[in-house]
Amino acid sequence: MGLPPIDLAVFKNEGYVRNQCRITALWFWTTDPTRDTCGDTAEDEYTFIGAPLIEGYSMRGKALKDSMREAFLSFFENIEHTRVEPYPVLARWRDDIHLTIASIADFQPHVTSGEVEPPANPLTISQPCIRLTDVDAVGRSGRHLTTFEMMAHHVFNRPDEGKMYYWMEECVQYCHDLMTKTFNISSKEITYVENPWCGGGNAGAAVEVIVGGLELATLVFMNLEEHPKGDIELKGDTYREMPLQIIDTGYGLERFCWAAAGTPTIYEAIYPETVSWLKELVGFSSITSQWPDLDLDSLLGEMSRLNGIMNIEPGVDAEELRTTFLRRLDERGVVVTPEQFTAVTEPLSKIYAIPDHLHALSNMLGDGLVPSNAKAGYLARMLARRTLRLRDDLGLEISLSELAQHHISVNLDGQAMKQTHDGLLRILQLEEDRYGEMIRKGGHVITTQFKDIPRDTEYLPDELLFNLNDSHGLAPDMVVTLAKNAGWKKVQIRTGFAAEMAERHARIAKQAAQSVEAKPFVEHIPALPATHALYYDDVQQKEFDASVLACLPLIGDDLPDGATHAILLDKTCFYPEGGGQEGDYGRLSTDSIHHVVFDTQKVGSHILHFVGGSFETGDLVHGSIDWKRRKQLMDHHTAVHIVGGAARRILGPHIYQAGANKSVDSGRLDITHFNRLNRDDLDAIESLANEVLGQVQRTEKTELNRKDADKKYGFDLYQGGAPKGNSIRILRISDHDIQACGGTHHDEPGQIGSIRIVRSAAVQDGVERLHIVAGQAALDYARNQDALLRKASDIFGIPSNDLPKTTERFYSEWKEQRKTIEQLEAEIVRLRTSGGGSDSSEIEGVRIAIMEVTGDLKKMTKMLKELTLDASQPTLAVLGSKEGGGKLMIAVTENTVASERYDAVQLLREIAPHIKGGGGGRPTLAQGGGSHPEGLDDALEAARKSVGA
RNA sequence: GGGCGUUUAGCUCAGUUGGAAGAGUGCUUGGUUUGCAACCAAGAUGUCGUGGGUUCAAAUCCCACAACGUCCA
């Protein structure tokens, strides 16, 4: 069974009838009984271009957005909705997405699963969102945006608990009232399309609200969950009704603005200042004035209408698109040549995309994101680089931070940001520097990789283009520019290449998506009450008595040595691994049985103690934890929090925890930062952290429900990752650091003693890893460092203060002496071979030097050089050494009578058997080795004989 | 999280089937020149990223690690 028709009184009262779309086959409601398209099809043009459907909004840009937003929010406030402040665009509370992609994302997964109360109910919000999937189409399609505001009214109904606020009938009525009364849109312009929605395991009926060919809003009635035995079938899956019934609506603020402005594209409606500013900088009017006959307004108008019905999606090839556009424009009687079309649309689409990208970028960086080459930070870098490329393509001589500065003052004036204004501009400047560096290196890469490519090549090999893009960040169009500058004047990109590259990336991504699931520790955990965690009651408790609820055999291959069973108790002091803190060790005993606890892990709400044997269910056990270890782990864990807070205060508001680990030996904290840290930075953070140890008397541990926690402290709480569940433990170290954390922490920071930041390392671009030692580990570390210094200074017999000076002296002396030895060895060879010594003789103008020397092949090579590189003295040299099984090396002076007469390889083959070896080389230089050094004399003698010396 | 690339002189980079570590630029000295630029001559500068392995022989082939870069999710 599918979903029933959406048959509402509001439709009938407002004079609507239900028709089926002849193109999409979807059912829709319209006031025009003869209408046979639903409004959002390839035949429904935008009717509002040049003829706004929403009247009374003559302003543009930020002012237009502000008043539209206010009209929407106050409409719903007046009908009992609570206005909720927007969430950040960085979805810190989610571990499955980086960016907020819809208003409902604010409430996923915990509110939508029913576990957590919504902040208000019903509520209204205007949520800034970022979606980068369509980034290719931005600017080209006239309507795509990477960043937009989704206005919404949300309701979370629990009919099973008697909490039913409203459902379809009221929802559509509200929407219709908003459209017709607040925005004065005529009923006949609006169609309501029935189009069920499903995604992420949920589904429900949905209504799309189409006005003038543009989808302005979607109303989703989410009350179904995927279930194999469900009785409702949608798009191939079966669903059943769920207790929570959610209304998820989305009204595109920017689309409302567009419909009110009636501008050729959405960008002119929302970013008019930036568009005209950029047009002026680019000199756009001088482009169009080349063709006085060209009717630019009608061209752009027709294009916009076409944009509405043409499917311009990411990956569509520019060349294909142009051909289609020209054909369709021709059909409509718009006269334009391909050259004119390109000359106008190319710069325009770039001008349009820039403010959109700047808006997304400002929002992301404003929320404290740090650009990086991985994860969420990469999204910011990608946008920054796209913007820089657009800028360069347009030939604009203006920096990214200047562009951003303009954008922020025009479009984001007064908006609160976490990142400071200066911080944001500095980050963008650094990004631009990196981009410049990449381009500069790109020039070298091109000249290197194009070595074998003929100068008149038109189409470059696909592999080369893929490689340049993926490994060097040089997009195909950048390659063309660079190649043309470097002398390959004819290169171009073949049609369809961009689409193929996108497809290839998608394929690789798909392969990579096959992730590995963690193996379970035990087969099955029986239905038992949750383990009571004593460590939250008293973090200092070291011993306890408890009863055994279950003893389960351990499975899996990543277990500590000797662990065979997992013991489940009714309560425990043992902290299970979590939040980056390792699990506790210790002992569990009855009167007769004693087991060492090798590790403690948590599965669901149960804590498992890994031991090397078994207990009986019902046994009373006495547990004691390895307190020294626990104390050290707590030292490191609390220290990590303190250091994190110190880093934020020293370095700026963008410092966010990207990961952490606390072991007995050390703590590790990964923080997001846009620069490498030097020792001065580390010292400053370290000093502040130690000050905190002295200043803050007590840490404060509270448990709050999520709704209140979010409200009170915001999303910086979730530095350690998005926690599960409604109840959140919060560790507050005065105002220095406040985080949701389930780990064990000292009540008094002073108990840690001292904190040292040992070093920092780059984990990835934009993330620095701080290595921290605290408490006993800090002492041990200092002692260990002392011992190293002592050991080293003992070797030299000097005080450790002199170590740097002395090692430097030793190193440079060693280098000098090594060079002297080489020279002396060469000198010895010269002496032994000059002036008719027994080691050399002469045969018909060729000096013959055959001798035994000491040293390896490298040294012998040096000696040979002395002997044979002088062309004025043609020489055949045979050197032998007894090192490493015996080595032989033969060389003759190149391009002389010596090389004509003697073949080094041939001679080597003759004599090498004496040392039971082989070898090879070139006719002028051969080297070989063997396994019988005693035969070296024979080998050299054989050589003398062979040449007749 | 995954893929790819790079690592050789201060800098930019060559280095072919494994067989004598190179070029350009910069640097030093000398010459030329009022001076600069330019030119001429001579010279110095190397842990071939690190650690293993294969081999008579490794910058080169294999493995691991690291740093840097880059694309995608």
PDB file of N, CA and C in Angstrom, chain A residues 222-288:
ATOM      1  N   MET A 222       6.761  13.771   8.310  1.00  0.00           N
ATOM      2  CA  MET A 222       7.597  12.591   8.538  1.00  0.00           C
ATOM      3  C   MET A 222       7.022  11.781   9.691  1.00  0.00           C
ATOM      4  N   ASN A 223       6.389  10.679   9.364  1.00  0.00           N
ATOM      5  CA  ASN A 223       5.818   9.853  10.421  1.00  0.00           C
ATOM      6  C   ASN A 223       6.057   8.373  10.166  1.00  0.00           C
ATOM      7  N   LEU A 224       6.986   8.066   9.242  1.00  0.00           N
ATOM      8  CA  LEU A 224       7.233   6.666   8.896  1.00  0.00           C
ATOM      9  C   LEU A 224       8.699   6.324   9.102  1.00  0.00           C
ATOM     10  N   GLU A 225       8.932   5.069   9.499  1.00  0.00           N
ATOM     11  CA  GLU A 225      10.314   4.589   9.580  1.00  0.00           C
ATOM     12  C   GLU A 225      10.415   3.288   8.798  1.00  0.00           C
ATOM     13  N   GLU A 226      11.586   3.055   8.243  1.00  0.00           N
ATOM     14  CA  GLU A 226      11.797   1.856   7.446  1.00  0.00           C
ATOM     15  C   GLU A 226      11.664   0.635   8.342  1.00  0.00           C
ATOM     16  N   HIS A 227      10.921  -0.355   7.875  1.00  0.00           N
ATOM     17  CA  HIS A 227      10.750  -1.578   8.653  1.00  0.00           C
ATOM     18  C   HIS A 227      10.419  -2.708   7.686  1.00  0.00           C
ATOM     19  N   PRO A 228      11.099  -3.842   7.842  1.00  0.00           N
ATOM     20  CA  PRO A 228      10.889  -4.919   6.864  1.00  0.00           C
ATOM     21  C   PRO A 228       9.441  -5.403   6.826  1.00  0.00           C
ATOM     22  N   LYS A 229       8.742  -5.286   7.945  1.00  0.00           N
ATOM     23  CA  LYS A 229       7.355  -5.787   7.947  1.00  0.00           C
ATOM     24  C   LYS A 229       6.349  -4.653   7.843  1.00  0.00           C
ATOM     25  N   GLY A 230       6.814  -3.451   7.486  1.00  0.00           N
ATOM     26  CA  GLY A 230       5.918  -2.309   7.390  1.00  0.00           C
ATOM     27  C   GLY A 230       4.870  -2.529   6.313  1.00  0.00           C
ATOM     28  N   ASP A 231       3.725  -1.869   6.455  1.00  0.00           N
ATOM     29  CA  ASP A 231       2.641  -2.096   5.498  1.00  0.00           C
ATOM     30  C   ASP A 231       2.510  -0.950   4.497  1.00  0.00           C
ATOM     31  N   ILE A 232       3.439  -0.002   4.554  1.00  0.00           N
ATOM     32  CA  ILE A 232       3.382   1.097   3.587  1.00  0.00           C
ATOM     33  C   ILE A 232       4.597   1.015   2.672  1.00  0.00           C
ATOM     34  N   GLU A 233       4.339   1.045   1.382  1.00  0.00           N
ATOM     35  CA  GLU A 233       5.443   0.891   0.444  1.00  0.00           C
ATOM     36  C   GLU A 233       5.729   2.211  -0.261  1.00  0.00           C
ATOM     37  N   LEU A 234       7.008   2.594  -0.254  1.00  0.00           N
ATOM     38  CA  LEU A 234       7.404   3.841  -0.915  1.00  0.00           C
ATOM     39  C   LEU A 234       8.713   3.609  -1.646  1.00  0.00           C
ATOM     40  N   LYS A 235       8.715   3.849  -2.947  1.00  0.00           N
ATOM     41  CA  LYS A 235       9.939   3.780  -3.752  1.00  0.00           C
ATOM     42  C   LYS A 235      10.761   2.538  -3.438  1.00  0.00           C
ATOM     43  N   GLY A 236      10.081   1.394  -3.337  1.00  0.00           N
ATOM     44  CA  GLY A 236      10.783   0.118  -3.216  1.00  0.00           C
ATOM     45  C   GLY A 236      11.042  -0.351  -1.795  1.00  0.00           C
ATOM     46  N   ASP A 237      10.840   0.507  -0.777  1.00  0.00           N
ATOM     47  CA  ASP A 237      11.064   0.069   0.601  1.00  0.00           C
ATOM     48  C   ASP A 237       9.739   0.050   1.363  1.00  0.00           C
ATOM     49  N   THR A 238       9.730  -0.762   2.451  1.00  0.00           N
ATOM     50  CA  THR A 238       8.510  -0.793   3.254  1.00  0.00           C
ATOM     51  C   THR A 238       8.714  -0.010   4.544  1.00  0.00           C
ATOM     52  N   TYR A 239       7.664   0.670   4.965  1.00  0.00           N
ATOM     53  CA  TYR A 239       7.733   1.547   6.135  1.00  0.00           C
ATOM     54  C   TYR A 239       6.542   1.273   7.049  1.00  0.00           C
ATOM     55  N   ARG A 240       6.720   1.656   8.323  1.00  0.00           N
ATOM     56  CA  ARG A 240       5.590   1.621   9.245  1.00  0.00           C
ATOM     57  C   ARG A 240       5.549   2.950   9.996  1.00  0.00           C
ATOM     58  N   GLU A 241       4.403   3.209  10.607  1.00  0.00           N
ATOM     59  CA  GLU A 241       4.243   4.462  11.315  1.00  0.00           C
ATOM     60  C   GLU A 241       5.095   4.447  12.587  1.00  0.00           C
ATOM     61  N   MET A 242       5.614   5.621  12.971  1.00  0.00           N
ATOM     62  CA  MET A 242       6.410   5.669  14.197  1.00  0.00           C
ATOM     63  C   MET A 242       5.730   6.583  15.203  1.00  0.00           C
ATOM     64  N   PRO A 243       6.126   6.441  16.477  1.00  0.00           N
ATOM     65  CA  PRO A 243       5.449   7.225  17.515  1.00  0.00           C
ATOM     66  C   PRO A 243       5.642   8.730  17.335  1.00  0.00           C
ATOM     67  N   LEU A 244       6.821   9.142  16.871  1.00  0.00           N
ATOM     68  CA  LEU A 244       7.092  10.562  16.713  1.00  0.00           C
ATOM     69  C   LEU A 244       6.639  10.997  15.331  1.00  0.00           C
ATOM     70  N   GLN A 245       5.869  12.068  15.266  1.00  0.00           N
ATOM     71  CA  GLN A 245       5.379  12.536  13.968  1.00  0.00           C
ATOM     72  C   GLN A 245       5.836  13.977  13.798  1.00  0.00           C
ATOM     73  N   ILE A 246       6.718  14.138  12.808  1.00  0.00           N
ATOM     74  CA  ILE A 246       7.426  15.412  12.689  1.00  0.00           C
ATOM     75  C   ILE A 246       6.984  16.170  11.452  1.00  0.00           C
ATOM     76  N   ILE A 247       6.765  17.444  11.613  1.00  0.00           N
ATOM     77  CA  ILE A 247       6.579  18.291  10.429  1.00  0.00           C
ATOM     78  C   ILE A 247       7.913  18.991  10.156  1.00  0.00           C
ATOM     79  N   ASP A 248       8.456  18.687   8.981  1.00  0.00           N
ATOM     80  CA  ASP A 248       9.730  19.293   8.577  1.00  0.00           C
ATOM     81  C   ASP A 248       9.448  20.147   7.355  1.00  0.00           C
ATOM     82  N   THR A 249       9.541  21.463   7.514  1.00  0.00           N
ATOM     83  CA  THR A 249       9.279  22.327   6.364  1.00  0.00           C
ATOM     84  C   THR A 249      10.559  23.038   5.963  1.00  0.00           C
ATOM     85  N   GLY A 250      10.609  23.466   4.734  1.00  0.00           N
ATOM     86  CA  GLY A 250      11.752  24.229   4.277  1.00  0.00           C
ATOM     87  C   GLY A 250      11.295  25.274   3.275  1.00  0.00           C
ATOM     88  N   TYR A 251      11.507  26.528   3.607  1.00  0.00           N
ATOM     89  CA  TYR A 251      11.148  27.633   2.714  1.00  0.00           C
ATOM     90  C   TYR A 251      12.454  28.318   2.330  1.00  0.00           C
ATOM     91  N   GLY A 252      12.731  28.358   1.038  1.00  0.00           N
ATOM     92  CA  GLY A 252      14.000  28.949   0.616  1.00  0.00           C
ATOM     93  C   GLY A 252      13.953  30.466   0.659  1.00  0.00           C
ATOM     94  N   LEU A 253      14.633  31.042   1.639  1.00  0.00           N
ATOM     95  CA  LEU A 253      14.602  32.502   1.799  1.00  0.00           C
ATOM     96  C   LEU A 253      15.033  33.209   0.520  1.00  0.00           C
ATOM     97  N   GLU A 254      16.154  32.738  -0.065  1.00  0.00           N
ATOM     98  CA  GLU A 254      16.679  33.409  -1.251  1.00  0.00           C
ATOM     99  C   GLU A 254      15.719  33.304  -2.432  1.00  0.00           C
ATOM    100  N   ARG A 255      14.968  32.182  -2.495  1.00  0.00           N
ATOM    101  CA  ARG A 255      14.011  32.033  -3.600  1.00  0.00           C
ATOM    102  C   ARG A 255      12.837  32.993  -3.442  1.00  0.00           C
ATOM    103  N   PHE A 256      12.423  33.185  -2.189  1.00  0.00           N
ATOM    104  CA  PHE A 256      11.382  34.184  -1.941  1.00  0.00           C
ATOM    105  C   PHE A 256      11.881  35.557  -2.397  1.00  0.00           C
ATOM    106  N   CYS A 257      13.135  35.840  -2.068  1.00  0.00           N
ATOM    107  CA  CYS A 257      13.710  37.132  -2.463  1.00  0.00           C
ATOM    108  C   CYS A 257      13.711  37.272  -3.981  1.00  0.00           C
ATOM    109  N   TRP A 258      14.068  36.182  -4.645  1.00  0.00           N
ATOM    110  CA  TRP A 258      14.134  36.212  -6.108  1.00  0.00           C
ATOM    111  C   TRP A 258      12.742  36.472  -6.695  1.00  0.00           C
ATOM    112  N   ALA A 259      11.760  35.739  -6.155  1.00  0.00           N
ATOM    113  CA  ALA A 259      10.391  35.896  -6.655  1.00  0.00           C
ATOM    114  C   ALA A 259       9.879  37.318  -6.410  1.00  0.00           C
ATOM    115  N   ALA A 260      10.411  37.946  -5.355  1.00  0.00           N
ATOM    116  CA  ALA A 260       9.993  39.312  -5.059  1.00  0.00           C
ATOM    117  C   ALA A 260      10.731  40.331  -5.923  1.00  0.00           C
ATOM    118  N   ALA A 261      11.940  39.967  -6.357  1.00  0.00           N
ATOM    119  CA  ALA A 261      12.756  40.905  -7.120  1.00  0.00           C
ATOM    120  C   ALA A 261      12.522  40.763  -8.620  1.00  0.00           C
ATOM    121  N   GLY A 262      12.289  39.528  -9.051  1.00  0.00           N
ATOM    122  CA  GLY A 262      12.063  39.294 -10.481  1.00  0.00           C
ATOM    123  C   GLY A 262      13.290  39.554 -11.326  1.00  0.00           C
ATOM    124  N   THR A 263      14.471  39.483 -10.722  1.00  0.00           N
ATOM    125  CA  THR A 263      15.726  39.719 -11.443  1.00  0.00           C
ATOM    126  C   THR A 263      16.051  38.529 -12.339  1.00  0.00           C
ATOM    127  N   PRO A 264      16.904  38.744 -13.345  1.00  0.00           N
ATOM    128  CA  PRO A 264      17.223  37.632 -14.257  1.00  0.00           C
ATOM    129  C   PRO A 264      17.778  36.402 -13.522  1.00  0.00           C
ATOM    130  N   THR A 265      18.591  36.628 -12.495  1.00  0.00           N
ATOM    131  CA  THR A 265      19.091  35.490 -11.729  1.00  0.00           C
ATOM    132  C   THR A 265      18.872  35.750 -10.242  1.00  0.00           C
ATOM    133  N   ILE A 266      19.028  34.679  -9.464  1.00  0.00           N
ATOM    134  CA  ILE A 266      18.833  34.785  -8.018  1.00  0.00           C
ATOM    135  C   ILE A 266      19.933  35.657  -7.408  1.00  0.00           C
ATOM    136  N   TYR A 267      21.089  35.680  -8.081  1.00  0.00           N
ATOM    137  CA  TYR A 267      22.236  36.393  -7.495  1.00  0.00           C
ATOM    138  C   TYR A 267      22.014  37.896  -7.488  1.00  0.00           C
ATOM    139  N   GLU A 268      21.332  38.394  -8.518  1.00  0.00           N
ATOM    140  CA  GLU A 268      21.065  39.834  -8.560  1.00  0.00           C
ATOM    141  C   GLU A 268      20.070  40.241  -7.487  1.00  0.00           C
ATOM    142  N   ALA A 269      19.264  39.273  -7.057  1.00  0.00           N
ATOM    143  CA  ALA A 269      18.290  39.583  -6.014  1.00  0.00           C
ATOM    144  C   ALA A 269      18.951  39.665  -4.649  1.00  0.00           C
ATOM    145  N   ILE A 270      19.917  38.764  -4.392  1.00  0.00           N
ATOM    146  CA  ILE A 270      20.445  38.698  -3.024  1.00  0.00           C
ATOM    147  C   ILE A 270      21.846  39.294  -2.886  1.00  0.00           C
ATOM    148  N   TYR A 271      22.604  39.378  -3.974  1.00  0.00           N
ATOM    149  CA  TYR A 271      23.943  39.986  -3.890  1.00  0.00           C
ATOM    150  C   TYR A 271      24.117  41.107  -4.904  1.00  0.00           C
ATOM    151  N   PRO A 272      23.164  42.040  -4.989  1.00  0.00           N
ATOM    152  CA  PRO A 272      23.229  43.031  -6.072  1.00  0.00           C
ATOM    153  C   PRO A 272      24.473  43.914  -6.008  1.00  0.00           C
ATOM    154  N   GLU A 273      24.880  44.316  -4.786  1.00  0.00           N
ATOM    155  CA  GLU A 273      26.039  45.216  -4.666  1.00  0.00           C
ATOM    156  C   GLU A 273      27.295  44.532  -5.186  1.00  0.00           C
ATOM    157  N   THR A 274      27.499  43.281  -4.758  1.00  0.00           N
ATOM    158  CA  THR A 274      28.715  42.595  -5.171  1.00  0.00           C
ATOM    159  C   THR A 274      28.706  42.351  -6.674  1.00  0.00           C
ATOM    160  N   VAL A 275      27.549  41.978  -7.213  1.00  0.00           N
ATOM    161  CA  VAL A 275      27.478  41.700  -8.647  1.00  0.00           C
ATOM    162  C   VAL A 275      27.830  42.951  -9.444  1.00  0.00           C
ATOM    163  N   SER A 276      27.258  44.108  -9.053  1.00  0.00           N
ATOM    164  CA  SER A 276      27.553  45.288  -9.873  1.00  0.00           C
ATOM    165  C   SER A 276      28.978  45.792  -9.623  1.00  0.00           C
ATOM    166  N   TRP A 277      29.440  45.630  -8.393  1.00  0.00           N
ATOM    167  CA  TRP A 277      30.832  46.012  -8.090  1.00  0.00           C
ATOM    168  C   TRP A 277      31.804  45.199  -8.945  1.00  0.00           C
ATOM    169  N   LEU A 278      31.586  43.877  -8.996  1.00  0.00           N
ATOM    170  CA  LEU A 278      32.483  43.017  -9.776  1.00  0.00           C
ATOM    171  C   LEU A 278      32.365  43.305 -11.267  1.00  0.00           C
ATOM    172  N   LYS A 279      31.125  43.571 -11.719  1.00  0.00           N
ATOM    173  CA  LYS A 279      30.934  43.891 -13.136  1.00  0.00           C
ATOM    174  C   LYS A 279      31.787  45.107 -13.509  1.00  0.00           C
ATOM    175  N   GLU A 280      31.793  46.079 -12.610  1.00  0.00           N
ATOM    176  CA  GLU A 280      32.551  47.295 -12.860  1.00  0.00           C
ATOM    177  C   GLU A 280      34.052  46.987 -12.886  1.00  0.00           C
ATOM    178  N   LEU A 281      34.510  46.218 -11.902  1.00  0.00           N
ATOM    179  CA  LEU A 281      35.934  45.879 -11.836  1.00  0.00           C
ATOM    180  C   LEU A 281      36.378  45.110 -13.074  1.00  0.00           C
ATOM    181  N   VAL A 282      35.494  44.233 -13.562  1.00  0.00           N
ATOM    182  CA  VAL A 282      35.837  43.406 -14.717  1.00  0.00           C
ATOM    183  C   VAL A 282      35.742  44.207 -16.010  1.00  0.00           C
ATOM    184  N   GLY A 283      34.974  45.285 -15.973  1.00  0.00           N
ATOM    185  CA  GLY A 283      34.746  46.056 -17.195  1.00  0.00           C
ATOM    186  C   GLY A 283      33.727  45.375 -18.085  1.00  0.00           C
ATOM    187  N   PHE A 284      32.666  44.882 -17.456  1.00  0.00           N
ATOM    188  CA  PHE A 284      31.682  44.091 -18.192  1.00  0.00           C
ATOM    189  C   PHE A 284      30.997  44.906 -19.280  1.00  0.00           C
ATOM    190  N   SER A 285      30.772  46.198 -19.024  1.00  0.00           N
ATOM    191  CA  SER A 285      30.042  47.000 -20.021  1.00  0.00           C
ATOM    192  C   SER A 285      30.831  47.123 -21.317  1.00  0.00           C
ATOM    193  N   SER A 286      32.180  47.108 -21.198  1.00  0.00           N
ATOM    194  CA  SER A 286      32.966  47.228 -22.423  1.00  0.00           C
ATOM    195  C   SER A 286      32.906  45.929 -23.238  1.00  0.00           C
ATOM    196  N   ILE A 287      32.600  44.812 -22.578  1.00  0.00           N
ATOM    197  CA  ILE A 287      32.434  43.555 -23.310  1.00  0.00           C
ATOM    198  C   ILE A 287      31.169  43.622 -24.157  1.00  0.00           C
ATOM    199  N   THR A 288      30.065  44.046 -23.499  1.00  0.00           N
ATOM    200  CA  THR A 288      28.790  44.020 -24.216  1.00  0.00           C
ATOM    201  C   THR A 288      28.682  45.151 -25.232  1.00  0.00           C
TER     202      THR A 288
END
